[in-house]
Amino acid sequence: MGRRSRGRRLQQQQRPEDAEDGAEGGGKRGEAGWEGGYPEIVKENKLFEHYYQELKIVPEGEWGQFMDALREPLPATLRITGYKRYPEELAWHTNLSRKILRKSPQLEKFHQFLVSETESGNISRQEAVSMIPPLLLNVRPHHKILDMCAAPGSKTTQLIEMLHADMNVPFPEGFVIANDVDNKRCYLLVHQAKRLSSPCIMVVNHDASSIPRLQIDVDGRKEILFYDRILCDVPCSGDGTMRKNIDVWKKWTTLNSLQLHGLQLRIATRGAEQLAEGGRMVYSTCSLNPIEDEAVIASLLEKSEGALELADVSDELPGLKWMPGITQWKVMSKDGQWFTDWDTVPHSRHTQIRPTMFPPKDPEKLQAMHLERCLRILPHHQNTGGFFVAVLVKKSSMPWNKRQPKLQGKSAETRESTQLSPAGPAEGKPADPSKLESPSFTGTGDTEIAHAAEDLENNGNKKDGVCGPPPSKKMKLFGFKEDPFVFIPEDDPLFPPIEKFYALAPSFPRMNLLTRTTEGKKRQLYMVSKELRNVLLNNSEKMKVINTGIKVWCRNNSGEEFDCAFRLAQEGIYTLYPFINSRIITVSMEDVKILLTQENPFFRKLSSETYSQAKDLAKGSVVLKYEPDSANPDALQCPIVLCGWRGKASIRTFVPKNERLHYLRMMGLEVLGEKKKEGVILTSESAASTGQPESEVPEEQRAGEPNSPDAEEANSPDVTAACDPAGVHPPR
């Protein structure tokens, strides 16, 4: 019990990625040194230099370059959201520090562009070396993926992008379960993942070293869920991040690595247990220390007894400069004493230094591990941070697990169940999964584990389709109590009016719709893939889910006045659009410009083609679709789908601000500012125009629609003018 709680604290307190990878909300620690108001940190640490010179991780003759690079600010890098491999012009290296980007007047517009596009999910501001682990996972759209220590989430977003490699498939067979031990960081993770609007991501809150083993329903029987790909980016001392987290210079000691080694090994072991045969797990740290790197990998390989092997990935990222893993290293105690093997460690040091920290003594066993296949990225080789990556492939089940199903070429189709299986004891706590799966149960196979867990779940009943938070009080100590996930029943009267109003295709997966309330009116409807639905329905008692699904419909404040009480949400429109066969208005590029820059343009402002489509539609939510014209190369050559509202005499869009700015930029309009009171976005084109903006139309001309739904919604506390509020504040 003490070890587990200590491990949880280490995961929460010693994550160096607080200012890592991604959005600027990732943390303030790394930026402190570059901002005013803080004393300048001296970038010297004699113990650090002595330690790594002794270990010889830097090639001879390059030590000066290595230290010079560490003392330079880290260049800002960004990744364009895409579904190809990098660096095919999708990842960019600026050679400018983040401080210069933020503070330089000449770069103000560029910085605003970066912030806006990051918020709308079109780019990710992510450190270059942080992009490497997801690439080495070699993800395919049908893979089931576990990200064990996921926050703040930039690597998670990469994994989601890879699942959606085929943009024509709204629901890939695969999914990502993103976990983090820190409840608060889970919400940062949700924010990052929401930018990509995927129905295939679930955020959970668990200690990675004891993350529960999940079950899924396959053709009516319960089976253990094994993952095709696992990302194990563990908490570490972070001395590879000195260029951005400059307080590491004064705080670095060998004790950090000694304290974290055990936790890192437990997390990696837990990941290996849940990996499918033939699956791939990437272990990574932003530390250069072999105690956190090769020592963890060597110990994991040794205890796997041949079940795991290091993959040779030397040719998978051409152009990347890296150093091979080392095969010999020493261990330094916190007071600076070196030890070359476990036998020389005095008994008084046994709580601080463990045998798994040393390289294997047997030369043949050491050679068979191929530790040289690990990758260590040094800062001075390509002007990056420091990083360590190892790729493990599972050849057979771990020695303490038996009869594990092999990884198929494609994930098995999960049966789409319509009724929730009985689950969850009515009283008491669910069984601790770590007790079921402890290595001490050497004779217990995975099949027996599945049956034991199923027997536990069949002792009580609960409402069909309701996936609530775990009943265990212990779980609730670590963060907020989450609302339940309630799937819409097949006979729910809420759905037929929606189906009729939007003429949804028969193939629409209505069973995948869920809401977050068991009582009262359902205000938001979300959608998940059928594979995640399977996971949710079969594991609600053992899993603390923070968030899953994308919002596809929102209830109107005056919904009963219209044929359909729910309007479309921009967040989920690209997932929903392939199933909608009604209320679609095809618009021109000029129409799109007007709709995105004016709050409530009247029909007369739009093209005659658009007006002819809209005039016969009943008031309510509409889809506004722009199709590129290949005959006009000067026009925007990518399709756009927007959510809108057909009012009495006007059309408005419900699109988050940053997404509006993104579309305007794509159409070549420079955004100059926004009149907040009127909700009008000023562009270079509109500023030069002599025409009267819509917000300045005299009141007598507006008097024709005083009670329009447009005006009513604009005054609603739930809706900001011309924006989808969901884009600003994603639901928990």
XYZ file of C-alpha atoms in Angstrom:
732
model
C 0.000 0.000 0.000
C 2.810 2.385 0.936
C 4.739 1.631 -2.241
C 1.719 2.254 -4.446
C 0.837 5.601 -2.845
C 4.496 6.624 -3.010
C 4.506 5.713 -6.703
C 1.383 7.785 -7.281
C 3.024 10.820 -5.660
C 6.138 10.365 -7.789
C 4.039 10.270 -10.961
C 2.226 13.438 -9.950
C 5.139 15.460 -8.649
C 8.108 14.510 -10.809
C 6.689 14.728 -14.308
C 9.059 17.001 -16.231
C 6.576 17.278 -19.087
C 4.552 19.939 -17.274
C 5.783 22.391 -19.868
C 6.163 19.706 -22.503
C 4.969 19.200 -25.916
C 1.998 21.031 -26.794
C -0.366 23.751 -25.938
C 0.840 26.661 -23.889
C -1.294 25.552 -20.958
C 1.070 22.624 -20.482
C 2.733 24.190 -17.475
C 4.699 27.211 -16.330
C 7.774 25.600 -14.856
C 9.781 25.483 -18.068
C 9.026 29.066 -18.992
C 9.891 30.591 -15.641
C 13.514 31.183 -16.448
C 12.829 33.000 -19.679
C 10.346 35.451 -18.125
C 11.075 38.569 -16.107
C 10.655 38.642 -12.343
C 12.758 35.527 -11.706
C 16.475 35.518 -10.868
C 18.641 34.215 -13.682
C 19.505 30.555 -13.113
C 23.168 29.744 -13.538
C 23.428 26.915 -16.041
C 26.105 24.977 -14.204
C 25.984 21.696 -12.308
C 29.361 20.084 -11.612
C 27.805 16.833 -10.386
C 25.809 16.523 -13.623
C 28.960 16.992 -15.722
C 31.020 14.575 -13.615
C 28.258 11.945 -13.709
C 27.719 11.879 -17.466
C 31.398 12.213 -18.339
C 32.018 9.131 -16.214
C 29.205 7.200 -17.947
C 30.483 8.178 -21.417
C 27.073 8.628 -23.053
C 28.494 11.466 -25.193
C 30.982 10.529 -27.951
C 34.582 11.453 -27.278
C 35.447 14.969 -28.388
C 31.817 16.190 -28.347
C 31.414 17.078 -24.672
C 31.873 20.810 -25.230
C 29.246 20.852 -27.994
C 26.899 18.829 -25.790
C 27.123 21.300 -22.886
C 26.917 24.354 -25.161
C 23.699 22.995 -26.689
C 22.189 22.379 -23.238
C 22.805 26.026 -22.293
C 20.987 27.353 -25.366
C 17.194 27.904 -25.293
C 15.203 25.147 -26.994
C 13.932 26.087 -30.484
C 10.169 26.246 -30.931
C 8.817 23.423 -33.084
C 5.341 22.671 -34.361
C 3.504 19.855 -36.064
C 0.739 20.295 -38.611
C -2.216 18.024 -37.940
C -2.004 15.407 -40.644
C -2.110 11.718 -41.319
C 1.262 11.112 -42.924
C 4.689 10.427 -41.520
C 6.989 13.203 -40.462
C 9.032 15.136 -41.434
C 7.223 15.248 -44.813
C 6.796 19.004 -44.359
C 4.305 18.378 -41.551
C 6.754 19.087 -38.718
C 8.591 22.400 -38.603
C 11.644 23.591 -36.700
C 11.869 27.387 -36.277
C 15.330 27.993 -34.730
C 13.585 30.583 -32.528
C 13.067 30.192 -28.802
C 9.573 30.349 -27.386
C 10.481 33.596 -25.595
C 11.399 35.294 -28.868
C 8.201 34.060 -30.508
C 6.084 35.509 -27.695
C 7.881 38.807 -27.152
C 9.117 39.949 -30.559
C 6.883 42.679 -32.114
C 7.924 41.540 -35.602
C 6.573 38.065 -34.888
C 3.347 39.135 -33.180
C 1.085 38.077 -36.060
C 2.911 34.778 -36.431
C 2.501 34.099 -32.705
C -1.223 34.930 -32.876
C -1.493 32.568 -35.830
C 0.201 29.781 -33.838
C -2.064 30.273 -30.810
C -5.246 30.393 -32.912
C -4.394 27.381 -35.081
C -3.283 25.383 -32.035
C -6.589 26.060 -30.313
C -8.558 24.903 -33.346
C -6.510 21.694 -33.577
C -4.781 22.383 -36.888
C -1.279 22.481 -35.451
C 0.363 21.192 -32.272
C 3.222 23.050 -30.648
C 5.289 20.055 -29.696
C 8.956 19.435 -29.011
C 10.703 17.665 -31.892
C 11.933 14.634 -29.911
C 8.478 14.223 -28.378
C 7.142 13.372 -31.846
C 9.350 10.271 -32.125
C 7.620 7.646 -29.869
C 4.230 7.693 -31.664
C 5.970 7.373 -35.029
C 7.875 4.287 -33.859
C 4.626 2.657 -32.700
C 3.718 2.217 -36.390
C -0.001 2.676 -35.721
C -2.707 1.445 -38.104
C -6.413 2.467 -38.042
C -7.556 -0.876 -36.590
C -5.153 -0.857 -33.629
C -6.282 -0.773 -30.010
C -3.875 1.637 -28.291
C -3.065 2.398 -24.653
C -1.207 5.602 -23.738
C -0.191 4.880 -20.145
C 1.104 8.287 -18.976
C -0.583 10.545 -21.496
C -0.865 14.113 -20.129
C -0.468 16.779 -21.386
C -1.465 14.961 -24.567
C 0.541 15.950 -27.637
C 1.656 12.362 -28.230
C -1.946 11.251 -27.723
C -3.096 13.611 -30.474
C -0.502 12.081 -32.794
C -1.931 8.640 -32.104
C -5.471 9.874 -32.815
C -4.312 11.354 -36.119
C -2.815 8.010 -37.135
C -6.087 6.208 -36.370
C -7.856 8.595 -38.748
C -5.400 8.060 -41.600
C -8.338 7.491 -43.945
C -10.428 10.643 -43.702
C -13.329 8.935 -45.462
C -13.861 6.545 -42.538
C -15.587 8.429 -39.675
C -15.312 5.482 -37.252
C -11.981 3.602 -37.412
C -11.971 0.164 -35.800
C -9.186 1.170 -33.456
C -9.219 3.471 -30.440
C -6.930 5.235 -27.975
C -7.322 4.898 -24.218
C -5.289 7.749 -22.725
C -4.467 7.450 -19.018
C -2.865 9.715 -16.450
C -2.526 9.391 -12.678
C -3.027 13.122 -12.051
C -6.710 14.038 -12.116
C -6.085 17.704 -12.924
C -3.745 16.858 -15.786
C -6.441 14.576 -17.189
C -8.508 17.673 -18.000
C -5.573 19.186 -19.878
C -5.433 15.886 -21.744
C -9.156 16.155 -22.546
C -8.643 19.681 -23.888
C -5.831 18.502 -26.175
C -7.767 15.495 -27.471
C -10.985 17.482 -28.018
C -9.225 19.644 -30.599
C -9.181 16.664 -32.960
C -12.901 15.816 -32.595
C -12.475 12.051 -32.620
C -15.077 9.497 -31.435
C -12.233 7.028 -30.792
C -10.553 8.514 -27.698
C -11.237 7.805 -24.031
C -9.457 9.581 -21.144
C -9.122 7.618 -17.895
C -7.585 8.374 -14.496
C -5.502 5.566 -12.957
C -2.105 4.777 -11.506
C -0.319 3.441 -14.603
C 1.608 0.846 -12.600
C -1.678 -0.854 -11.622
C -4.011 0.209 -14.427
C -6.962 -2.218 -14.514
C -7.109 -5.016 -17.034
C -10.241 -4.451 -19.101
C -12.714 -6.811 -20.772
C -14.651 -6.634 -24.012
C -17.589 -8.569 -25.378
C -16.693 -10.754 -28.356
C -19.588 -12.709 -29.850
C -21.369 -12.869 -26.518
C -18.454 -13.908 -24.359
C -16.125 -11.831 -22.174
C -12.513 -11.620 -23.290
C -9.532 -9.799 -21.830
C -8.629 -6.639 -23.774
C -5.035 -6.780 -24.975
C -3.648 -3.736 -26.773
C -1.997 -3.822 -30.186
C 0.125 -0.766 -29.366
C 1.182 0.705 -26.018
C 2.965 4.011 -25.440
C 4.869 3.945 -22.163
C 6.226 7.507 -21.823
C 7.045 7.257 -18.130
C 7.626 9.949 -15.471
C 11.330 10.715 -15.330
C 13.956 13.051 -13.869
C 13.862 15.086 -17.083
C 17.504 16.055 -17.449
C 17.021 15.925 -21.221
C 14.690 18.942 -20.863
C 17.278 21.341 -19.393
C 16.974 23.641 -22.388
C 13.359 24.528 -21.520
C 13.028 23.430 -17.858
C 16.068 25.359 -16.720
C 15.436 24.859 -13.009
C 16.647 21.281 -13.626
C 20.165 22.778 -13.643
C 20.075 23.576 -9.937
C 17.827 20.677 -8.838
C 19.547 17.791 -10.620
C 20.893 14.990 -8.395
C 21.386 11.263 -8.884
C 18.699 10.639 -6.240
C 15.920 11.543 -8.696
C 16.770 8.619 -10.953
C 17.227 6.217 -8.053
C 13.769 7.063 -6.719
C 12.028 6.800 -10.096
C 13.618 3.582 -11.385
C 11.259 1.263 -9.495
C 8.130 3.121 -10.602
C 9.311 3.169 -14.225
C 9.934 -0.569 -14.157
C 6.504 -1.287 -12.641
C 4.759 0.836 -15.276
C 6.694 -0.826 -18.112
C 5.942 -4.275 -16.681
C 2.247 -3.473 -16.437
C 2.298 -2.300 -20.033
C 4.004 -5.501 -21.189
C 1.350 -7.568 -19.405
C -1.429 -5.851 -21.344
C 0.283 -5.987 -24.746
C -1.029 -8.484 -27.303
C 1.333 -11.060 -28.788
C 2.887 -9.529 -31.871
C 2.105 -6.058 -30.490
C 4.589 -3.230 -30.095
C 5.329 -1.132 -26.988
C 7.464 2.015 -27.017
C 9.222 2.915 -23.762
C 10.483 6.508 -23.651
C 11.865 9.096 -21.246
C 13.190 12.630 -21.555
C 16.124 11.579 -19.387
C 19.644 10.652 -20.493
C 20.305 8.540 -17.396
C 20.855 4.794 -18.010
C 19.293 4.034 -14.604
C 15.968 5.239 -16.052
C 16.679 3.992 -19.565
C 18.761 0.889 -20.326
C 18.504 -0.436 -16.747
C 14.683 -0.503 -16.956
C 14.744 -2.155 -20.391
C 17.365 -4.745 -19.344
C 15.420 -5.664 -16.206
C 12.155 -5.923 -18.158
C 13.769 -8.151 -20.808
C 15.310 -10.361 -18.136
C 12.070 -10.917 -16.236
C 10.155 -11.535 -19.504
C 12.297 -14.674 -20.136
C 12.195 -14.207 -23.903
C 8.591 -12.981 -24.142
C 9.845 -9.515 -25.138
C 12.592 -8.446 -27.486
C 14.024 -5.117 -28.585
C 13.099 -4.241 -32.165
C 15.693 -2.853 -34.559
C 14.163 0.439 -35.714
C 17.353 2.007 -37.069
C 15.864 2.431 -40.547
C 12.346 3.550 -39.536
C 13.149 7.253 -39.124
C 15.658 8.180 -41.828
C 17.438 11.444 -41.130
C 17.211 11.140 -37.340
C 20.592 11.237 -35.602
C 20.834 9.046 -32.538
C 23.301 7.150 -30.360
C 22.892 3.414 -29.703
C 22.045 2.278 -26.188
C 24.960 1.498 -23.896
C 25.637 -1.951 -22.443
C 27.782 -1.023 -19.413
C 27.106 1.596 -16.764
C 27.669 2.292 -13.083
C 25.350 3.448 -10.316
C 26.054 6.494 -8.137
C 24.520 6.874 -4.695
C 23.068 10.191 -3.575
C 26.309 11.072 -1.776
C 28.424 10.492 -4.899
C 29.747 6.961 -4.320
C 30.033 4.726 -7.411
C 29.047 1.039 -7.536
C 29.762 -1.269 -10.470
C 27.583 -4.211 -9.421
C 25.013 -5.189 -6.835
C 27.429 -7.292 -4.775
C 29.467 -4.216 -3.860
C 26.484 -2.251 -2.507
C 26.495 -2.190 1.328
C 23.352 -3.379 3.078
C 22.645 0.120 4.365
C 22.169 1.265 0.727
C 19.785 -1.506 -0.327
C 16.685 0.640 0.037
C 18.187 3.306 -2.238
C 19.971 1.116 -4.796
C 18.352 -2.013 -6.214
C 19.791 -4.955 -8.204
C 17.657 -4.078 -11.263
C 19.682 -0.864 -11.680
C 22.797 -2.738 -12.826
C 23.536 -4.327 -16.222
C 23.297 -8.148 -16.386
C 26.499 -9.907 -15.362
C 26.223 -12.743 -17.894
C 27.908 -11.525 -21.136
C 25.841 -13.871 -23.324
C 22.571 -12.765 -21.759
C 23.616 -9.118 -22.115
C 24.532 -9.586 -25.768
C 21.235 -11.371 -26.492
C 19.312 -8.328 -25.187
C 20.680 -6.094 -27.975
C 20.579 -2.967 -25.818
C 22.361 -1.173 -28.646
C 18.953 -1.115 -30.410
C 17.781 1.548 -27.945
C 17.941 5.128 -29.240
C 19.430 8.024 -27.259
C 18.993 11.466 -28.829
C 21.595 14.027 -27.748
C 20.772 17.773 -27.873
C 23.767 18.919 -29.923
C 23.282 16.496 -32.816
C 20.138 18.117 -34.260
C 19.469 21.084 -31.962
C 16.786 19.277 -29.931
C 16.147 18.181 -26.370
C 17.597 14.977 -24.936
C 15.515 11.805 -25.238
C 15.573 8.018 -24.935
C 13.399 5.528 -26.852
C 13.213 1.740 -26.903
C 10.802 -0.315 -29.032
C 9.716 -3.680 -27.614
C 7.881 -6.440 -29.469
C 5.976 -9.156 -27.621
C 6.764 -12.656 -28.877
C 4.774 -14.650 -26.331
C 2.838 -14.168 -23.100
C 4.716 -13.062 -19.997
C 5.897 -15.965 -17.798
C 3.179 -15.309 -15.202
C 0.401 -15.061 -17.845
C -0.714 -17.978 -20.007
C -3.033 -18.701 -22.950
C -2.930 -15.159 -24.290
C -4.763 -14.602 -27.610
C -2.451 -13.709 -30.467
C -2.676 -10.380 -32.264
C -4.756 -10.742 -35.414
C -4.006 -8.972 -38.656
C -7.090 -6.903 -37.952
C -8.925 -6.333 -34.692
C -11.820 -8.679 -34.197
C -15.234 -7.170 -34.855
C -16.923 -6.630 -31.545
C -20.543 -7.644 -31.373
C -22.788 -4.619 -31.038
C -24.747 -5.508 -27.938
C -28.067 -3.854 -27.260
C -28.387 -4.710 -23.575
C -25.875 -4.054 -20.835
C -24.612 -7.192 -19.129
C -25.164 -7.339 -15.381
C -22.215 -5.709 -13.685
C -20.931 -4.375 -10.442
C -21.578 -5.586 -6.935
C -24.359 -3.631 -5.258
C -22.209 -3.166 -2.191
C -18.534 -3.255 -1.439
C -15.505 -2.605 -3.624
C -14.597 -4.262 -6.915
C -11.742 -6.708 -6.783
C -8.294 -5.170 -7.020
C -7.052 -6.111 -10.513
C -3.439 -6.071 -9.360
C -4.235 -8.952 -7.002
C -5.712 -11.005 -9.803
C -2.806 -10.328 -12.112
C 0.111 -10.424 -9.716
C 3.110 -12.445 -10.946
C 2.680 -14.625 -7.865
C -0.359 -16.207 -9.600
C 1.924 -18.141 -11.923
C -0.604 -20.862 -12.555
C -3.499 -18.570 -13.382
C -4.100 -18.067 -17.077
C -5.842 -15.153 -18.729
C -8.974 -17.231 -19.325
C -9.319 -17.977 -15.626
C -8.763 -14.309 -14.808
C -11.569 -13.355 -17.205
C -13.969 -15.856 -15.637
C -13.055 -14.754 -12.097
C -13.704 -11.128 -12.984
C -16.962 -12.034 -14.735
C -18.164 -13.953 -11.673
C -17.526 -10.871 -9.545
C -19.577 -8.752 -11.920
C -22.575 -11.082 -12.012
C -23.485 -10.524 -8.360
C -25.715 -7.499 -8.941
C -27.644 -5.461 -11.451
C -27.768 -1.872 -12.643
C -29.617 0.199 -15.212
C -29.154 -0.807 -18.815
C -26.778 1.385 -20.799
C -25.562 3.372 -17.766
C -21.810 3.486 -17.288
C -21.281 5.279 -14.006
C -18.146 6.028 -12.015
C -16.710 3.186 -9.927
C -18.452 2.732 -6.569
C -15.160 2.513 -4.694
C -14.635 5.460 -2.351
C -10.913 5.043 -2.815
C -11.251 6.032 -6.476
C -13.128 9.231 -5.644
C -10.349 10.530 -3.421
C -8.303 11.444 -6.472
C -10.365 14.099 -8.227
C -13.892 15.075 -9.155
C -16.803 12.696 -9.277
C -17.671 12.299 -12.948
C -21.159 12.265 -14.435
C -22.246 8.853 -15.760
C -22.145 7.856 -19.414
C -25.657 6.844 -20.446
C -26.266 5.287 -23.852
C -29.541 6.269 -25.536
C -31.910 3.261 -25.447
C -33.134 1.931 -28.779
C -36.747 2.839 -27.958
C -35.997 6.340 -26.627
C -38.595 8.794 -28.061
C -35.881 11.448 -28.221
C -34.253 9.999 -31.352
C -37.009 9.589 -34.024
C -37.599 13.382 -34.434
C -33.840 13.866 -34.911
C -33.679 10.997 -37.391
C -36.588 12.412 -39.407
C -35.495 16.059 -39.304
C -31.989 15.341 -40.646
C -33.015 12.315 -42.777
C -30.294 10.198 -41.218
C -29.054 7.241 -43.230
C -30.125 3.749 -42.090
C -26.456 2.994 -41.440
C -26.274 5.676 -38.729
C -24.959 3.958 -35.546
C -27.649 5.194 -33.155
C -26.588 2.735 -30.460
C -23.350 4.711 -30.098
C -25.133 7.871 -28.936
C -24.755 8.747 -25.268
C -25.499 11.526 -22.811
C -24.073 12.474 -19.406
C -27.237 12.484 -17.323
C -29.690 9.891 -16.005
C -32.359 12.425 -14.988
C -34.060 15.444 -16.524
C -33.716 16.730 -20.075
C -30.815 15.515 -22.141
C -29.023 18.703 -23.226
C -26.031 17.295 -25.120
C -25.696 14.148 -27.218
C -22.283 12.575 -27.762
C -21.061 9.821 -30.019
C -18.384 7.143 -29.595
C -17.193 4.365 -31.859
C -18.777 0.942 -31.345
C -15.448 -0.410 -30.056
C -15.298 2.207 -27.295
C -18.974 1.531 -26.548
C -18.001 -2.085 -25.982
C -15.225 -1.015 -23.588
C -17.501 1.360 -21.677
C -20.340 -1.104 -21.181
C -18.091 -3.898 -19.944
C -15.765 -1.997 -17.602
C -17.665 0.791 -15.882
C -17.100 -0.680 -12.406
C -13.328 -0.909 -12.678
C -12.449 2.155 -14.730
C -12.591 5.859 -13.882
C -13.493 7.524 -17.181
C -12.919 11.278 -17.334
C -14.166 11.896 -20.861
C -15.052 10.166 -24.100
C -17.065 10.856 -27.237
C -17.600 13.978 -29.338
C -20.580 16.290 -29.099
C -22.856 15.929 -32.128
C -26.143 17.597 -31.034
C -27.123 20.313 -28.526
C -30.631 21.041 -27.292
C -32.092 24.400 -28.365
C -33.370 26.633 -25.598
C -36.730 26.772 -27.398
C -36.432 23.425 -29.118
C -40.073 22.470 -28.708
C -41.077 25.293 -31.064
C -39.333 23.608 -33.993
C -39.592 20.235 -35.664
C -36.400 19.117 -33.916
C -35.287 20.069 -30.416
C -31.590 19.514 -31.176
C -29.233 21.562 -33.298
C -25.987 20.308 -34.823
C -22.669 20.920 -33.027
C -19.620 21.966 -35.035
C -17.388 19.771 -32.883
C -18.864 16.597 -34.353
C -20.070 17.754 -37.756
C -17.377 15.983 -39.793
C -18.265 12.690 -38.077
C -22.006 13.239 -38.468
C -22.130 14.746 -41.978
C -21.753 11.457 -43.945
C -25.047 10.245 -42.413
C -27.108 13.436 -42.996
C -29.297 13.546 -46.119
C -31.432 16.622 -45.439
C -31.062 20.308 -44.546
C -27.808 20.625 -46.478
C -27.171 23.979 -48.183
C -24.344 24.145 -50.707
C -22.644 27.536 -50.483
C -20.054 29.398 -52.552
C -16.723 30.684 -51.286
C -18.128 34.221 -51.180
C -21.043 32.958 -49.095
C -18.620 31.318 -46.661
C -16.735 34.607 -46.258
C -19.960 36.460 -45.467
C -21.231 33.765 -43.082
C -17.949 33.734 -41.149
C -17.467 37.504 -40.927
C -21.026 38.679 -40.226
C -23.145 37.621 -37.298
C -26.568 37.259 -38.891
C -26.443 37.973 -42.637
C -29.849 38.318 -44.311
C -30.678 36.129 -47.291
C -30.148 39.103 -49.640
C -26.458 39.161 -48.676
C -25.959 35.590 -49.945
C -25.906 34.244 -53.477
C -29.155 33.475 -55.285
C -28.227 29.777 -55.378
C -27.904 29.696 -51.598
C -31.164 31.600 -51.122
C -33.064 29.228 -53.410
C -31.936 26.261 -51.273
C -32.698 27.947 -47.957
C -36.055 29.594 -48.681
C -38.096 26.379 -48.536
C -36.428 24.972 -45.440
C -38.168 25.178 -42.086
C -36.444 27.177 -39.383
C -33.798 25.236 -37.536
C -30.315 23.783 -37.765
C -28.689 23.356 -41.192
C -25.461 22.066 -42.729
C -23.535 24.578 -44.839
C -21.295 22.733 -47.309
C -18.636 24.284 -49.544
C -17.474 22.073 -52.421
C -14.240 23.109 -54.177
C -14.414 24.026 -57.850
C -11.610 22.240 -59.688
C -12.220 24.465 -62.730
C -11.254 27.506 -60.658
C -7.720 26.951 -59.334
C -7.780 30.295 -57.490
C -10.647 29.139 -55.275
C -10.154 27.201 -52.050
C -9.517 23.570 -53.004
C -10.651 21.761 -49.870
C -14.228 21.099 -48.711
C -15.690 22.907 -45.680
C -18.642 21.771 -43.563
C -20.190 24.269 -41.131
C -23.099 24.146 -38.707
C -25.649 26.892 -39.231
C -29.120 28.089 -38.266
C -31.826 28.968 -40.773
C -33.759 31.830 -39.184
C -36.782 33.754 -40.378
C -34.850 35.892 -42.870
C -31.202 35.121 -42.203
C -28.620 32.395 -41.739
C -25.978 32.283 -39.043
C -23.103 29.926 -38.302
C -22.278 28.211 -35.010
C -18.509 27.897 -35.322
C -15.854 28.520 -32.618
C -13.865 31.712 -33.138
C -10.493 30.095 -33.861
C -12.036 27.727 -36.371
C -13.659 30.697 -38.137
C -10.294 32.446 -38.321
C -8.732 29.279 -39.725
C -11.211 29.070 -42.604
C -10.826 32.771 -43.353
C -7.038 32.390 -43.520
C -7.424 29.467 -45.903
C -9.449 31.737 -48.171
C -6.680 34.312 -48.191
C -8.275 36.851 -45.843
C -6.100 38.583 -43.296
C -7.977 38.899 -40.017
C -7.560 42.395 -38.591
C -9.772 42.253 -35.529
C -13.244 41.718 -34.155
C -16.016 44.072 -33.108
C -16.982 42.229 -29.970
C -20.249 44.058 -29.395
C -21.612 43.287 -32.820
C -19.819 39.976 -33.323
C -18.399 41.087 -36.694
C -14.949 39.880 -37.725
C -12.999 42.505 -39.665
C -10.813 41.277 -42.514
C -8.562 43.087 -44.949
C -11.288 42.635 -47.553
C -14.152 43.939 -45.406
C -12.089 46.890 -44.167
C -11.427 48.004 -47.718
C -15.050 47.536 -48.734
C -17.351 50.549 -48.829
C -20.409 48.360 -48.195
C -22.356 48.727 -44.976
C -21.600 45.884 -42.523
C -24.571 43.854 -41.377
C -24.294 45.127 -37.824
C -24.921 48.687 -39.078
C -28.199 47.926 -40.852
C -30.767 50.457 -39.576
C -33.147 49.204 -36.916
C -36.202 49.632 -39.159
C -34.724 47.093 -41.592
C -34.151 44.647 -38.716
C -37.661 45.071 -37.363
C -38.912 42.339 -39.697
C -37.600 39.575 -37.417
C -37.700 40.716 -33.784
C -38.676 37.281 -32.493
C -36.478 35.153 -34.723
C -34.720 32.145 -33.206
C -31.482 33.872 -34.169
C -32.138 36.763 -31.822
C -33.483 34.460 -29.164
C -30.386 32.247 -29.222
C -28.028 35.193 -29.362
C -29.504 36.458 -26.092
C -29.343 33.041 -24.503
C -26.730 32.548 -21.775
C -25.830 29.227 -23.427
C -24.793 30.693 -26.768
C -22.201 33.308 -27.665
C -22.754 35.267 -30.829
C -21.947 33.290 -33.946
C -19.916 30.747 -31.996
C -20.534 27.213 -30.852
C -20.014 27.452 -27.092
C -18.853 23.853 -27.043
C -15.774 24.927 -28.915
C -14.784 27.201 -26.064
C -15.601 25.086 -23.037
C -15.620 21.343 -23.789
C -17.789 19.426 -21.326
C -16.108 17.311 -18.703
